[in-house]
């Protein structure tokens, strides 16, 4: 049993967070948070984690996430929350991927 992504996003604290992809997966449940900013961090993630990143590793190598997307465990994450501090925008190929696998891709607002 876990907590649904949509239930977390209904909390007042998350009112400025914006889901930009994977809307079909908002009922996914997560069992824990993972904070990741190393280039190879996604290979260490576990199923049903709500992954949070500042995007620092992606700013150094925007293709780093491509290799991880091939790993079936990547598709088992509950959601990915990304702060656009180090990158200006999310590449369309990532939006398409998260939509395809219905993994919520959430932008963390600057105010957080």
Short mmCIF file of N, CA and C in Angstrom, two decimals:
data_model
loop_
_atom_site.label_atom_id
_atom_site.label_comp_id
_atom_site.label_asym_id
_atom_site.label_seq_id
_atom_site.Cartn_x
_atom_site.Cartn_y
_atom_site.Cartn_z
N UNK A 1 0.85 -1.18 0.00
CA UNK A 1 0.00 0.00 0.00
C UNK A 1 0.89 1.24 0.00
N UNK A 2 0.43 2.28 -0.62
CA UNK A 2 1.19 3.51 -0.68
C UNK A 2 0.26 4.71 -0.75
N UNK A 3 0.84 5.85 -1.04
CA UNK A 3 0.09 7.09 -1.17
C UNK A 3 0.03 7.45 -2.65
N UNK A 4 -1.13 7.84 -3.12
CA UNK A 4 -1.27 8.20 -4.54
C UNK A 4 -0.65 9.57 -4.80
N UNK A 5 -0.06 9.70 -5.98
CA UNK A 5 0.55 10.96 -6.39
C UNK A 5 -0.49 12.08 -6.37
N UNK A 6 -1.68 11.81 -6.88
CA UNK A 6 -2.72 12.85 -6.92
C UNK A 6 -3.11 13.32 -5.52
N UNK A 7 -3.05 12.43 -4.53
CA UNK A 7 -3.39 12.83 -3.16
C UNK A 7 -2.35 13.78 -2.59
N UNK A 8 -1.09 13.52 -2.89
CA UNK A 8 -0.03 14.42 -2.43
C UNK A 8 -0.18 15.80 -3.09
N UNK A 9 -0.46 15.80 -4.39
CA UNK A 9 -0.56 17.07 -5.11
C UNK A 9 -1.76 17.91 -4.69
N UNK A 10 -2.73 17.29 -4.03
CA UNK A 10 -3.89 18.05 -3.53
C UNK A 10 -3.57 18.83 -2.26
N UNK A 11 -2.46 18.52 -1.61
CA UNK A 11 -2.04 19.22 -0.41
C UNK A 11 -1.72 20.68 -0.77
N UNK A 12 -2.08 21.61 0.09
CA UNK A 12 -1.85 23.04 -0.17
C UNK A 12 -0.40 23.37 -0.52
N UNK A 13 0.54 22.68 0.11
CA UNK A 13 1.96 22.95 -0.15
C UNK A 13 2.31 22.77 -1.63
N UNK A 14 1.64 21.85 -2.29
CA UNK A 14 1.98 21.51 -3.67
C UNK A 14 1.13 22.26 -4.71
N UNK A 15 0.41 23.28 -4.30
CA UNK A 15 -0.52 23.93 -5.23
C UNK A 15 0.16 24.58 -6.44
N UNK A 16 1.44 24.92 -6.35
CA UNK A 16 2.15 25.54 -7.48
C UNK A 16 2.91 24.52 -8.32
N UNK A 17 2.94 23.27 -7.89
CA UNK A 17 3.62 22.23 -8.67
C UNK A 17 2.79 21.98 -9.93
N UNK A 18 3.48 21.73 -11.05
CA UNK A 18 2.77 21.59 -12.32
C UNK A 18 3.10 20.25 -12.97
N UNK A 19 2.08 19.45 -13.22
CA UNK A 19 2.26 18.19 -13.92
C UNK A 19 2.30 18.51 -15.42
N UNK A 20 3.44 18.17 -16.06
CA UNK A 20 3.59 18.49 -17.48
C UNK A 20 3.50 17.25 -18.37
N UNK A 21 3.49 16.08 -17.78
CA UNK A 21 3.38 14.83 -18.55
C UNK A 21 2.95 13.71 -17.62
N UNK A 22 2.47 12.63 -18.22
CA UNK A 22 2.10 11.46 -17.44
C UNK A 22 0.84 11.61 -16.60
N UNK A 23 -0.08 12.45 -17.06
CA UNK A 23 -1.32 12.68 -16.31
C UNK A 23 -2.09 11.38 -16.04
N UNK A 24 -1.95 10.40 -16.93
CA UNK A 24 -2.64 9.13 -16.76
C UNK A 24 -2.12 8.31 -15.59
N UNK A 25 -0.99 8.70 -15.03
CA UNK A 25 -0.40 7.96 -13.91
C UNK A 25 -0.57 8.63 -12.56
N UNK A 26 -1.42 9.62 -12.47
CA UNK A 26 -1.57 10.33 -11.20
C UNK A 26 -2.15 9.46 -10.08
N UNK A 27 -2.71 8.32 -10.44
CA UNK A 27 -3.19 7.38 -9.42
C UNK A 27 -2.09 6.42 -8.94
N UNK A 28 -0.90 6.53 -9.52
CA UNK A 28 0.21 5.68 -9.08
C UNK A 28 0.46 5.91 -7.60
N UNK A 29 0.82 4.84 -6.93
CA UNK A 29 1.15 4.93 -5.52
C UNK A 29 2.65 4.93 -5.33
N UNK A 30 3.10 5.67 -4.34
CA UNK A 30 4.53 5.65 -4.02
C UNK A 30 4.70 5.25 -2.56
N UNK A 31 5.87 4.70 -2.28
CA UNK A 31 6.15 4.22 -0.93
C UNK A 31 7.31 4.96 -0.29
N UNK A 32 7.90 5.90 -0.98
CA UNK A 32 8.99 6.67 -0.41
C UNK A 32 9.49 7.70 -1.39
N UNK A 33 10.28 8.62 -0.87
CA UNK A 33 10.89 9.66 -1.69
C UNK A 33 12.35 9.29 -1.94
N UNK A 34 12.87 9.71 -3.07
CA UNK A 34 14.30 9.57 -3.38
C UNK A 34 14.77 10.89 -3.94
N UNK A 35 15.86 11.41 -3.40
CA UNK A 35 16.43 12.67 -3.87
C UNK A 35 17.68 12.32 -4.66
N UNK A 36 17.68 12.68 -5.94
CA UNK A 36 18.76 12.25 -6.81
C UNK A 36 19.32 13.39 -7.64
N UNK A 37 20.65 13.53 -7.60
CA UNK A 37 21.29 14.53 -8.44
C UNK A 37 22.63 14.07 -8.99
N UNK A 38 22.95 12.81 -8.84
CA UNK A 38 24.16 12.25 -9.46
C UNK A 38 23.82 11.79 -10.88
N UNK A 39 24.77 11.85 -11.80
CA UNK A 39 24.47 11.47 -13.19
C UNK A 39 23.95 10.05 -13.35
N UNK A 40 24.37 9.13 -12.49
CA UNK A 40 23.93 7.74 -12.60
C UNK A 40 22.92 7.36 -11.52
N UNK A 41 22.30 8.33 -10.91
CA UNK A 41 21.43 8.09 -9.76
C UNK A 41 20.24 7.19 -10.08
N UNK A 42 19.72 7.27 -11.29
CA UNK A 42 18.52 6.50 -11.60
C UNK A 42 18.75 4.99 -11.56
N UNK A 43 20.00 4.55 -11.71
CA UNK A 43 20.23 3.11 -11.65
C UNK A 43 20.11 2.58 -10.23
N UNK A 44 20.09 3.46 -9.24
CA UNK A 44 19.98 3.05 -7.84
C UNK A 44 18.55 3.14 -7.31
N UNK A 45 17.65 3.65 -8.10
CA UNK A 45 16.29 3.84 -7.59
C UNK A 45 15.56 2.51 -7.44
N UNK A 46 14.53 2.55 -6.63
CA UNK A 46 13.71 1.36 -6.37
C UNK A 46 12.31 1.60 -6.91
N UNK A 47 11.56 0.53 -6.99
CA UNK A 47 10.18 0.61 -7.47
C UNK A 47 9.37 1.55 -6.57
N UNK A 48 8.42 2.23 -7.21
CA UNK A 48 7.42 3.04 -6.51
C UNK A 48 8.00 4.18 -5.68
N UNK A 49 9.10 4.75 -6.15
CA UNK A 49 9.66 5.92 -5.48
C UNK A 49 9.19 7.19 -6.17
N UNK A 50 8.97 8.21 -5.40
CA UNK A 50 8.69 9.55 -5.89
C UNK A 50 10.06 10.22 -5.94
N UNK A 51 10.60 10.35 -7.13
CA UNK A 51 11.97 10.84 -7.32
C UNK A 51 11.95 12.36 -7.47
N UNK A 52 12.83 13.02 -6.73
CA UNK A 52 12.93 14.48 -6.75
C UNK A 52 14.36 14.85 -7.14
N UNK A 53 14.50 15.79 -8.07
CA UNK A 53 15.82 16.22 -8.50
C UNK A 53 15.84 17.72 -8.81
N UNK A 54 17.00 18.33 -8.59
CA UNK A 54 17.17 19.74 -8.95
C UNK A 54 17.48 19.87 -10.43
N UNK A 55 17.82 18.76 -11.08
CA UNK A 55 18.19 18.80 -12.49
C UNK A 55 19.65 19.07 -12.73
N UNK A 56 20.44 19.16 -11.66
CA UNK A 56 21.86 19.48 -11.81
C UNK A 56 22.58 18.48 -12.72
N UNK A 57 22.40 17.19 -12.47
CA UNK A 57 23.07 16.17 -13.28
C UNK A 57 22.64 16.27 -14.74
N UNK A 58 21.37 16.54 -14.97
CA UNK A 58 20.88 16.68 -16.34
C UNK A 58 21.51 17.88 -17.04
N UNK A 59 21.78 18.94 -16.30
CA UNK A 59 22.38 20.12 -16.91
C UNK A 59 23.79 19.84 -17.42
N UNK A 60 24.46 18.87 -16.82
CA UNK A 60 25.81 18.50 -17.23
C UNK A 60 25.80 17.53 -18.41
N UNK A 61 24.72 16.74 -18.51
CA UNK A 61 24.62 15.75 -19.58
C UNK A 61 23.15 15.46 -19.81
N UNK A 62 22.55 16.20 -20.74
CA UNK A 62 21.11 16.06 -20.99
C UNK A 62 20.74 14.67 -21.52
N UNK A 63 21.71 13.93 -22.01
CA UNK A 63 21.43 12.59 -22.51
C UNK A 63 21.58 11.51 -21.43
N UNK A 64 21.99 11.91 -20.23
CA UNK A 64 22.22 10.93 -19.17
C UNK A 64 20.96 10.12 -18.86
N UNK A 65 19.84 10.75 -18.90
CA UNK A 65 18.58 10.07 -18.57
C UNK A 65 18.18 9.08 -19.66
N UNK A 66 18.67 9.27 -20.88
CA UNK A 66 18.32 8.37 -21.99
C UNK A 66 18.70 6.93 -21.69
N UNK A 67 19.90 6.73 -21.17
CA UNK A 67 20.37 5.38 -20.85
C UNK A 67 19.50 4.74 -19.77
N UNK A 68 19.09 5.53 -18.81
CA UNK A 68 18.29 5.00 -17.71
C UNK A 68 16.88 4.63 -18.17
N UNK A 69 16.36 5.34 -19.15
CA UNK A 69 15.00 5.06 -19.62
C UNK A 69 14.90 3.67 -20.23
N UNK A 70 16.03 3.11 -20.67
CA UNK A 70 16.02 1.76 -21.23
C UNK A 70 15.86 0.70 -20.14
N UNK A 71 16.14 1.05 -18.91
CA UNK A 71 16.03 0.12 -17.79
C UNK A 71 14.56 -0.01 -17.39
N UNK A 72 14.02 -1.23 -17.38
CA UNK A 72 12.61 -1.40 -17.01
C UNK A 72 12.27 -0.85 -15.62
N UNK A 73 13.25 -0.82 -14.71
CA UNK A 73 12.99 -0.27 -13.36
C UNK A 73 12.66 1.21 -13.42
N UNK A 74 13.19 1.90 -14.42
CA UNK A 74 12.91 3.33 -14.57
C UNK A 74 11.41 3.55 -14.72
N UNK A 75 10.76 2.65 -15.44
CA UNK A 75 9.31 2.77 -15.68
C UNK A 75 8.49 2.48 -14.43
N UNK A 76 9.14 1.94 -13.41
CA UNK A 76 8.43 1.59 -12.18
C UNK A 76 8.46 2.70 -11.14
N UNK A 77 9.13 3.82 -11.47
CA UNK A 77 9.09 4.94 -10.51
C UNK A 77 7.67 5.47 -10.45
N UNK A 78 7.29 6.01 -9.33
CA UNK A 78 5.94 6.53 -9.17
C UNK A 78 5.78 7.86 -9.88
N UNK A 79 6.79 8.72 -9.76
CA UNK A 79 6.74 10.05 -10.37
C UNK A 79 8.13 10.66 -10.31
N UNK A 80 8.35 11.67 -11.14
CA UNK A 80 9.59 12.42 -11.12
C UNK A 80 9.25 13.90 -10.98
N UNK A 81 9.79 14.52 -9.94
CA UNK A 81 9.62 15.96 -9.74
C UNK A 81 10.96 16.63 -10.03
N UNK A 82 10.92 17.62 -10.90
CA UNK A 82 12.13 18.26 -11.40
C UNK A 82 12.05 19.77 -11.19
N UNK A 83 13.12 20.30 -10.64
CA UNK A 83 13.21 21.76 -10.51
C UNK A 83 13.98 22.29 -11.70
N UNK A 84 13.47 23.30 -12.34
CA UNK A 84 14.12 23.88 -13.51
C UNK A 84 15.11 24.96 -13.10
N UNK A 85 15.99 24.60 -12.20
CA UNK A 85 17.01 25.53 -11.73
C UNK A 85 18.22 25.51 -12.66
N UNK A 86 18.63 24.33 -13.07
CA UNK A 86 19.84 24.18 -13.87
C UNK A 86 19.57 23.96 -15.35
N UNK A 87 18.37 23.58 -15.69
CA UNK A 87 18.00 23.44 -17.10
C UNK A 87 16.81 24.36 -17.34
N UNK A 88 16.71 24.86 -18.55
CA UNK A 88 15.66 25.85 -18.86
C UNK A 88 14.31 25.21 -19.17
N UNK A 89 14.34 24.06 -19.85
CA UNK A 89 13.09 23.40 -20.20
C UNK A 89 13.33 21.91 -20.33
N UNK A 90 12.25 21.17 -20.23
CA UNK A 90 12.32 19.71 -20.36
C UNK A 90 12.24 19.36 -21.84
N UNK A 91 13.20 18.59 -22.35
CA UNK A 91 13.16 18.20 -23.77
C UNK A 91 11.87 17.43 -24.09
N UNK A 92 11.36 17.65 -25.28
CA UNK A 92 10.12 17.00 -25.71
C UNK A 92 10.21 15.48 -25.64
N UNK A 93 11.38 14.91 -25.93
CA UNK A 93 11.51 13.45 -25.89
C UNK A 93 11.23 12.90 -24.49
N UNK A 94 11.55 13.66 -23.45
CA UNK A 94 11.25 13.21 -22.09
C UNK A 94 9.76 13.34 -21.80
N UNK A 95 9.16 14.40 -22.25
CA UNK A 95 7.71 14.56 -22.08
C UNK A 95 6.99 13.41 -22.77
N UNK A 96 7.40 13.09 -23.98
CA UNK A 96 6.79 11.98 -24.72
C UNK A 96 6.96 10.66 -23.97
N UNK A 97 8.15 10.42 -23.44
CA UNK A 97 8.42 9.18 -22.71
C UNK A 97 7.52 9.06 -21.49
N UNK A 98 7.45 10.12 -20.69
CA UNK A 98 6.64 10.09 -19.47
C UNK A 98 5.15 9.95 -19.80
N UNK A 99 4.73 10.54 -20.90
CA UNK A 99 3.34 10.34 -21.35
C UNK A 99 3.10 8.89 -21.78
N UNK A 100 4.05 8.33 -22.52
CA UNK A 100 3.90 6.96 -23.01
C UNK A 100 3.75 5.96 -21.86
N UNK A 101 4.55 6.12 -20.82
CA UNK A 101 4.51 5.17 -19.70
C UNK A 101 3.66 5.66 -18.53
N UNK A 102 2.98 6.77 -18.72
CA UNK A 102 2.08 7.34 -17.71
C UNK A 102 2.76 7.51 -16.35
N UNK A 103 3.95 8.09 -16.41
CA UNK A 103 4.69 8.43 -15.20
C UNK A 103 4.56 9.94 -15.03
N UNK A 104 3.96 10.40 -13.95
CA UNK A 104 3.84 11.85 -13.77
C UNK A 104 5.22 12.54 -13.73
N UNK A 105 5.35 13.55 -14.56
CA UNK A 105 6.53 14.40 -14.60
C UNK A 105 6.07 15.76 -14.08
N UNK A 106 6.63 16.15 -12.97
CA UNK A 106 6.14 17.31 -12.22
C UNK A 106 7.23 18.37 -12.13
N UNK A 107 6.88 19.61 -12.41
CA UNK A 107 7.83 20.72 -12.29
C UNK A 107 7.66 21.34 -10.90
N UNK A 108 8.78 21.46 -10.22
CA UNK A 108 8.81 22.09 -8.89
C UNK A 108 8.95 23.60 -9.11
N UNK A 109 8.09 24.39 -8.52
CA UNK A 109 8.16 25.85 -8.74
C UNK A 109 9.41 26.48 -8.12
N UNK A 110 9.80 27.62 -8.65
CA UNK A 110 10.96 28.35 -8.13
C UNK A 110 10.80 28.73 -6.68
N UNK A 111 9.59 28.92 -6.24
CA UNK A 111 9.33 29.35 -4.86
C UNK A 111 9.65 28.29 -3.82
N UNK A 112 9.88 27.07 -4.27
CA UNK A 112 10.17 25.96 -3.34
C UNK A 112 11.66 25.74 -3.28
#
